[in-house]
């Protein structure tokens, strides 16, 4: 899934709040290598908050395996389970509310399972 709204401007106070929270979470749990804050704009005309922030961890092997298994049948359901299992802190409405989840959080969840950069090294030489 493609990341949307990458050019979304965050006010400095919100950016600072997010950075502070990420540091707090990492300091409180040394096992947390990476924390992914996901910011979603709310719809105030529909009674929502101005914005929602969820903090997610990179999934450990059992969680990732569960996600892969569930994604065979139901991609959206698998993404919701991944979100539940990787949620560390923040606004749970991002997972519970269908609209916030499908149209706000889900397009960005792929970031927490994004592959690291790497390359297969070919050891066979041509002509051998």
Backbone as numpy.savetxt, mean C-alpha at the origin, in Angstrom:
# Nx Ny Nz CAx CAy CAz Cx Cy Cz
-1.51 -2.60 -11.78 -2.34 -1.43 -11.78 -1.46 -0.18 -11.78
-1.86 0.80 -12.50 -1.09 2.03 -12.61 -1.37 2.95 -11.43
-0.33 3.61 -10.94 -0.51 4.56 -9.85 -1.14 5.84 -10.40
-2.18 6.28 -9.75 -2.87 7.48 -10.20 -2.58 8.62 -9.24
-2.73 9.83 -9.73 -2.55 11.04 -8.92 -1.16 11.16 -8.32
-0.14 10.71 -9.06 1.22 10.82 -8.56 1.61 12.27 -8.35
0.98 13.17 -9.09 1.32 14.59 -8.97 0.47 15.31 -7.92
-0.26 14.55 -7.10 -1.09 15.14 -6.06 -0.21 15.90 -5.07
-0.48 17.16 -4.90 0.32 18.00 -4.01 -0.17 17.84 -2.58
0.75 17.47 -1.69 0.42 17.37 -0.27 0.92 18.62 0.43
0.06 19.29 1.18 0.52 20.44 1.97 1.65 20.01 2.91
2.54 20.92 3.20 3.73 20.62 4.00 3.37 20.03 5.36
2.30 20.53 5.99 1.94 20.02 7.31 1.51 18.55 7.25
0.83 18.16 6.18 0.40 16.76 6.03 1.61 15.88 5.72
2.50 16.36 4.87 3.72 15.63 4.54 4.54 15.39 5.82
4.66 16.42 6.64 5.40 16.32 7.90 4.73 15.33 8.85
3.39 15.39 8.92 2.62 14.46 9.77 2.88 13.01 9.34
2.87 12.76 8.05 3.09 11.42 7.51 4.51 10.94 7.83
5.49 11.78 7.58 6.89 11.41 7.84 7.10 11.09 9.32
6.50 11.89 10.19 6.62 11.68 11.65 6.00 10.34 12.04
4.82 10.04 11.49 4.12 8.80 11.82 4.91 7.58 11.33
5.48 7.66 10.13 6.29 6.56 9.61 7.47 6.30 10.52
8.14 7.35 10.96 9.27 7.21 11.88 8.83 6.57 13.20
7.70 7.03 13.74 7.16 6.46 14.99 6.90 4.96 14.84
6.27 4.59 13.73 5.93 3.18 13.50 7.19 2.33 13.39
8.17 2.81 12.66 9.42 2.06 12.51 10.17 1.97 13.83
10.17 3.06 14.60 10.85 3.05 15.90 10.17 2.10 16.89
8.84 1.99 16.80 8.11 1.15 17.74 8.17 -0.34 17.39
8.51 -0.67 16.14 8.59 -2.06 15.71 9.80 -2.25 14.79
10.90 -2.70 15.34 12.12 -2.86 14.54 11.98 -3.84 13.36
10.95 -4.69 13.39 10.73 -5.63 12.28 10.18 -4.94 11.04
9.62 -3.75 11.21 9.06 -3.02 10.07 10.20 -2.41 9.26
10.51 -3.02 8.14 11.56 -2.50 7.28 11.03 -1.34 6.44
9.85 -1.54 5.91 9.27 -0.52 5.05 7.83 -0.25 5.47
7.48 1.02 5.50 6.11 1.44 5.77 5.66 2.27 4.58
4.51 1.91 4.04 3.97 2.60 2.88 2.77 3.44 3.30
2.93 4.76 3.40 1.76 5.59 3.69 0.99 5.83 2.39
-0.31 5.61 2.44 -1.14 5.85 1.26 -2.18 6.91 1.63
-2.17 7.98 0.87 -3.01 9.16 1.08 -4.14 9.13 0.06
-5.37 9.24 0.53 -6.54 9.24 -0.35 -7.39 10.46 -0.03
-7.77 11.20 -1.05 -8.61 12.38 -0.88 -10.05 11.93 -0.65
-10.68 12.48 0.38 -12.07 12.17 0.67 -13.02 13.06 -0.12
-14.30 12.71 -0.12 -15.33 13.48 -0.80 -16.19 14.16 0.26
-15.84 15.40 0.59 -16.53 16.11 1.66 -18.00 16.35 1.34
-18.35 16.42 0.05 -19.76 16.60 -0.36 -20.59 15.38 0.03
-19.93 14.24 0.18 -20.63 13.00 0.56 -20.45 12.69 2.05
-19.98 13.67 2.82 -19.84 13.50 4.25 -18.55 12.84 4.69
-17.61 12.71 3.78 -16.33 12.11 4.14 -15.37 13.15 4.69
-14.30 12.67 5.31 -13.24 13.55 5.78 -12.51 14.13 4.56
-11.75 15.21 4.76 -11.02 15.78 3.61 -9.98 14.81 3.04
-9.38 14.00 3.90 -8.41 13.01 3.42 -8.30 11.87 4.42
-7.77 10.77 3.91 -7.55 9.56 4.70 -6.11 9.12 4.47
-5.48 8.61 5.52 -4.13 8.10 5.39 -4.07 6.72 6.03
-3.55 5.77 5.28 -3.34 4.42 5.81 -1.86 4.10 5.73
-1.36 3.38 6.72 0.03 2.98 6.76 0.08 1.46 6.65
0.81 0.98 5.67 0.85 -0.44 5.36 2.29 -0.95 5.35
2.46 -2.22 5.74 3.77 -2.83 5.72 3.89 -3.73 4.50
5.11 -4.05 4.15 5.35 -5.01 3.09 4.92 -6.37 3.62
4.17 -7.15 2.82 3.66 -8.42 3.35 4.74 -9.45 3.58
4.69 -10.15 4.72 5.59 -11.28 4.93 5.17 -12.44 4.03
6.00 -13.46 3.94 5.74 -14.58 3.03 4.35 -15.19 3.17
3.88 -15.54 4.39 2.54 -16.16 4.50 1.43 -15.25 3.96
1.55 -13.97 4.20 0.54 -13.02 3.72 0.58 -12.93 2.21
1.77 -12.88 1.64 1.91 -12.79 0.19 1.38 -14.07 -0.47
1.68 -15.20 0.12 1.20 -16.48 -0.39 -0.33 -16.53 -0.37
-0.92 -16.07 0.72 -2.38 -16.01 0.84 -2.96 -15.11 -0.25
-2.32 -13.96 -0.47 -2.77 -13.03 -1.51 -2.74 -13.70 -2.88
-1.63 -14.38 -3.20 -1.51 -15.04 -4.51 -2.59 -16.10 -4.69
-2.86 -16.86 -3.64 -3.88 -17.90 -3.70 -5.28 -17.29 -3.93
-5.60 -16.26 -3.16 -6.92 -15.61 -3.29 -7.08 -14.91 -4.64
-5.99 -14.38 -5.18 -6.09 -13.61 -6.42 -6.44 -14.50 -7.62
-6.30 -15.81 -7.47 -6.68 -16.74 -8.54 -8.19 -16.69 -8.81
-8.96 -16.44 -7.73 -10.41 -16.44 -7.83 -11.01 -15.04 -7.88
-10.49 -14.14 -7.05 -11.13 -12.84 -6.84 -10.07 -11.78 -6.57
-9.68 -11.04 -7.60 -8.61 -10.06 -7.47 -8.96 -8.97 -6.46
-10.16 -8.44 -6.52 -10.55 -7.36 -5.59 -10.59 -7.88 -4.15
-11.14 -9.06 -3.96 -11.18 -9.66 -2.63 -9.78 -9.94 -2.10
-8.90 -10.38 -2.97 -7.51 -10.64 -2.58 -6.82 -9.34 -2.17
-7.08 -8.27 -2.90 -6.49 -6.97 -2.56 -7.01 -6.48 -1.21
-8.29 -6.70 -0.95 -8.84 -6.28 0.34 -8.21 -7.06 1.49
-8.03 -8.37 1.30 -7.37 -9.19 2.33 -5.92 -8.74 2.52
-5.25 -8.43 1.43 -3.87 -7.93 1.52 -3.83 -6.64 2.33
-4.78 -5.74 2.06 -4.86 -4.48 2.78 -5.09 -4.72 4.28
-6.01 -5.63 4.60 -6.29 -5.95 6.01 -5.05 -6.51 6.69
-4.38 -7.44 6.02 -3.23 -8.13 6.61 -2.00 -7.23 6.75
-1.90 -6.21 5.90 -0.71 -5.35 5.91 -0.96 -4.00 6.58
-2.17 -3.76 7.00 -2.51 -2.49 7.66 -1.76 -2.39 8.99
-1.10 -1.26 9.19 -0.35 -1.03 10.42 -1.03 0.02 11.28
-1.51 1.10 10.64 -2.11 2.21 11.39 -2.82 3.13 10.40
-3.60 4.03 10.95 -4.25 5.02 10.11 -5.75 4.85 10.07
-6.34 5.30 8.97 -7.79 5.30 8.80 -8.28 3.97 8.24
-8.91 3.16 9.09 -9.42 1.84 8.68 -10.56 1.96 7.66
-11.15 3.14 7.57 -12.22 3.34 6.59 -11.73 3.04 5.17
-10.43 3.22 4.94 -9.87 2.94 3.62 -10.09 1.48 3.21
-10.17 0.60 4.18 -10.37 -0.82 3.90 -11.85 -1.18 3.99
-12.54 -0.62 4.98 -13.93 -0.99 5.25 -14.93 -0.40 4.27
-14.75 0.84 3.87 -15.69 1.53 2.98 -15.40 1.11 1.53
-16.41 0.56 0.86 -16.23 0.06 -0.50 -15.70 1.13 -1.47
-16.28 2.31 -1.44 -15.86 3.36 -2.36 -14.42 3.81 -2.10
-14.10 4.03 -0.83 -12.73 4.44 -0.49 -11.74 3.35 -0.86
-12.13 2.09 -0.66 -11.23 1.00 -0.97 -11.03 0.85 -2.48
-12.13 0.69 -3.20 -12.03 0.39 -4.64 -11.43 1.56 -5.43
-11.91 2.76 -5.16 -11.50 3.90 -5.98 -10.40 4.76 -5.37
-10.04 4.47 -4.11 -9.00 5.26 -3.46 -7.77 4.44 -3.13
-7.96 3.39 -2.34 -6.82 2.62 -1.85 -6.31 1.58 -2.85
-7.21 0.81 -3.43 -6.82 -0.33 -4.25 -5.83 0.00 -5.37
-6.02 1.10 -6.09 -5.05 1.39 -7.17 -3.61 1.59 -6.68
-3.44 1.86 -5.39 -2.11 2.14 -4.85 -1.51 0.96 -4.10
-2.30 -0.06 -3.83 -1.81 -1.20 -3.05 -0.70 -1.98 -3.76
-0.68 -1.92 -5.07 0.35 -2.65 -5.81 1.75 -2.20 -5.39
1.87 -1.00 -4.87 3.17 -0.50 -4.44 3.77 -1.33 -3.32
2.95 -1.91 -2.47 3.51 -2.65 -1.34 4.01 -4.03 -1.74
3.64 -4.49 -2.95 4.15 -5.77 -3.43 4.99 -5.59 -4.70
5.42 -4.38 -4.93 6.25 -4.09 -6.10 7.59 -4.81 -5.99
8.05 -5.32 -7.09 9.32 -6.03 -7.13 10.50 -5.09 -6.97
11.54 -5.60 -6.37 12.79 -4.85 -6.29 13.46 -4.90 -7.65
14.32 -3.95 -7.90 15.06 -3.95 -9.15 16.10 -5.05 -9.10
16.25 -5.73 -10.20 17.22 -6.81 -10.27 17.37 -7.27 -11.71
18.27 -8.20 -11.90 18.52 -8.70 -13.24 19.04 -10.12 -13.13
18.60 -10.97 -14.03 19.12 -12.33 -14.11 20.46 -12.25 -14.82
21.47 -12.80 -14.21 22.81 -12.78 -14.80 22.99 -14.05 -15.60
23.23 -13.88 -16.88 23.40 -15.01 -17.79 24.87 -15.45 -17.74
25.10 -16.64 -17.20 26.47 -17.14 -17.06 26.93 -17.97 -18.25
26.01 -18.31 -19.12 26.41 -19.09 -20.30 26.93 -18.14 -21.37
28.06 -18.49 -21.95 28.67 -17.66 -22.99 28.28 -18.20 -24.35
27.99 -17.33 -25.25 27.65 -17.76 -26.62 28.86 -18.43 -27.26
28.63 -19.50 -27.97 29.70 -20.19 -28.67 30.39 -21.26 -27.85
30.01 -21.50 -26.63 30.64 -22.54 -25.81 29.99 -23.87 -26.04
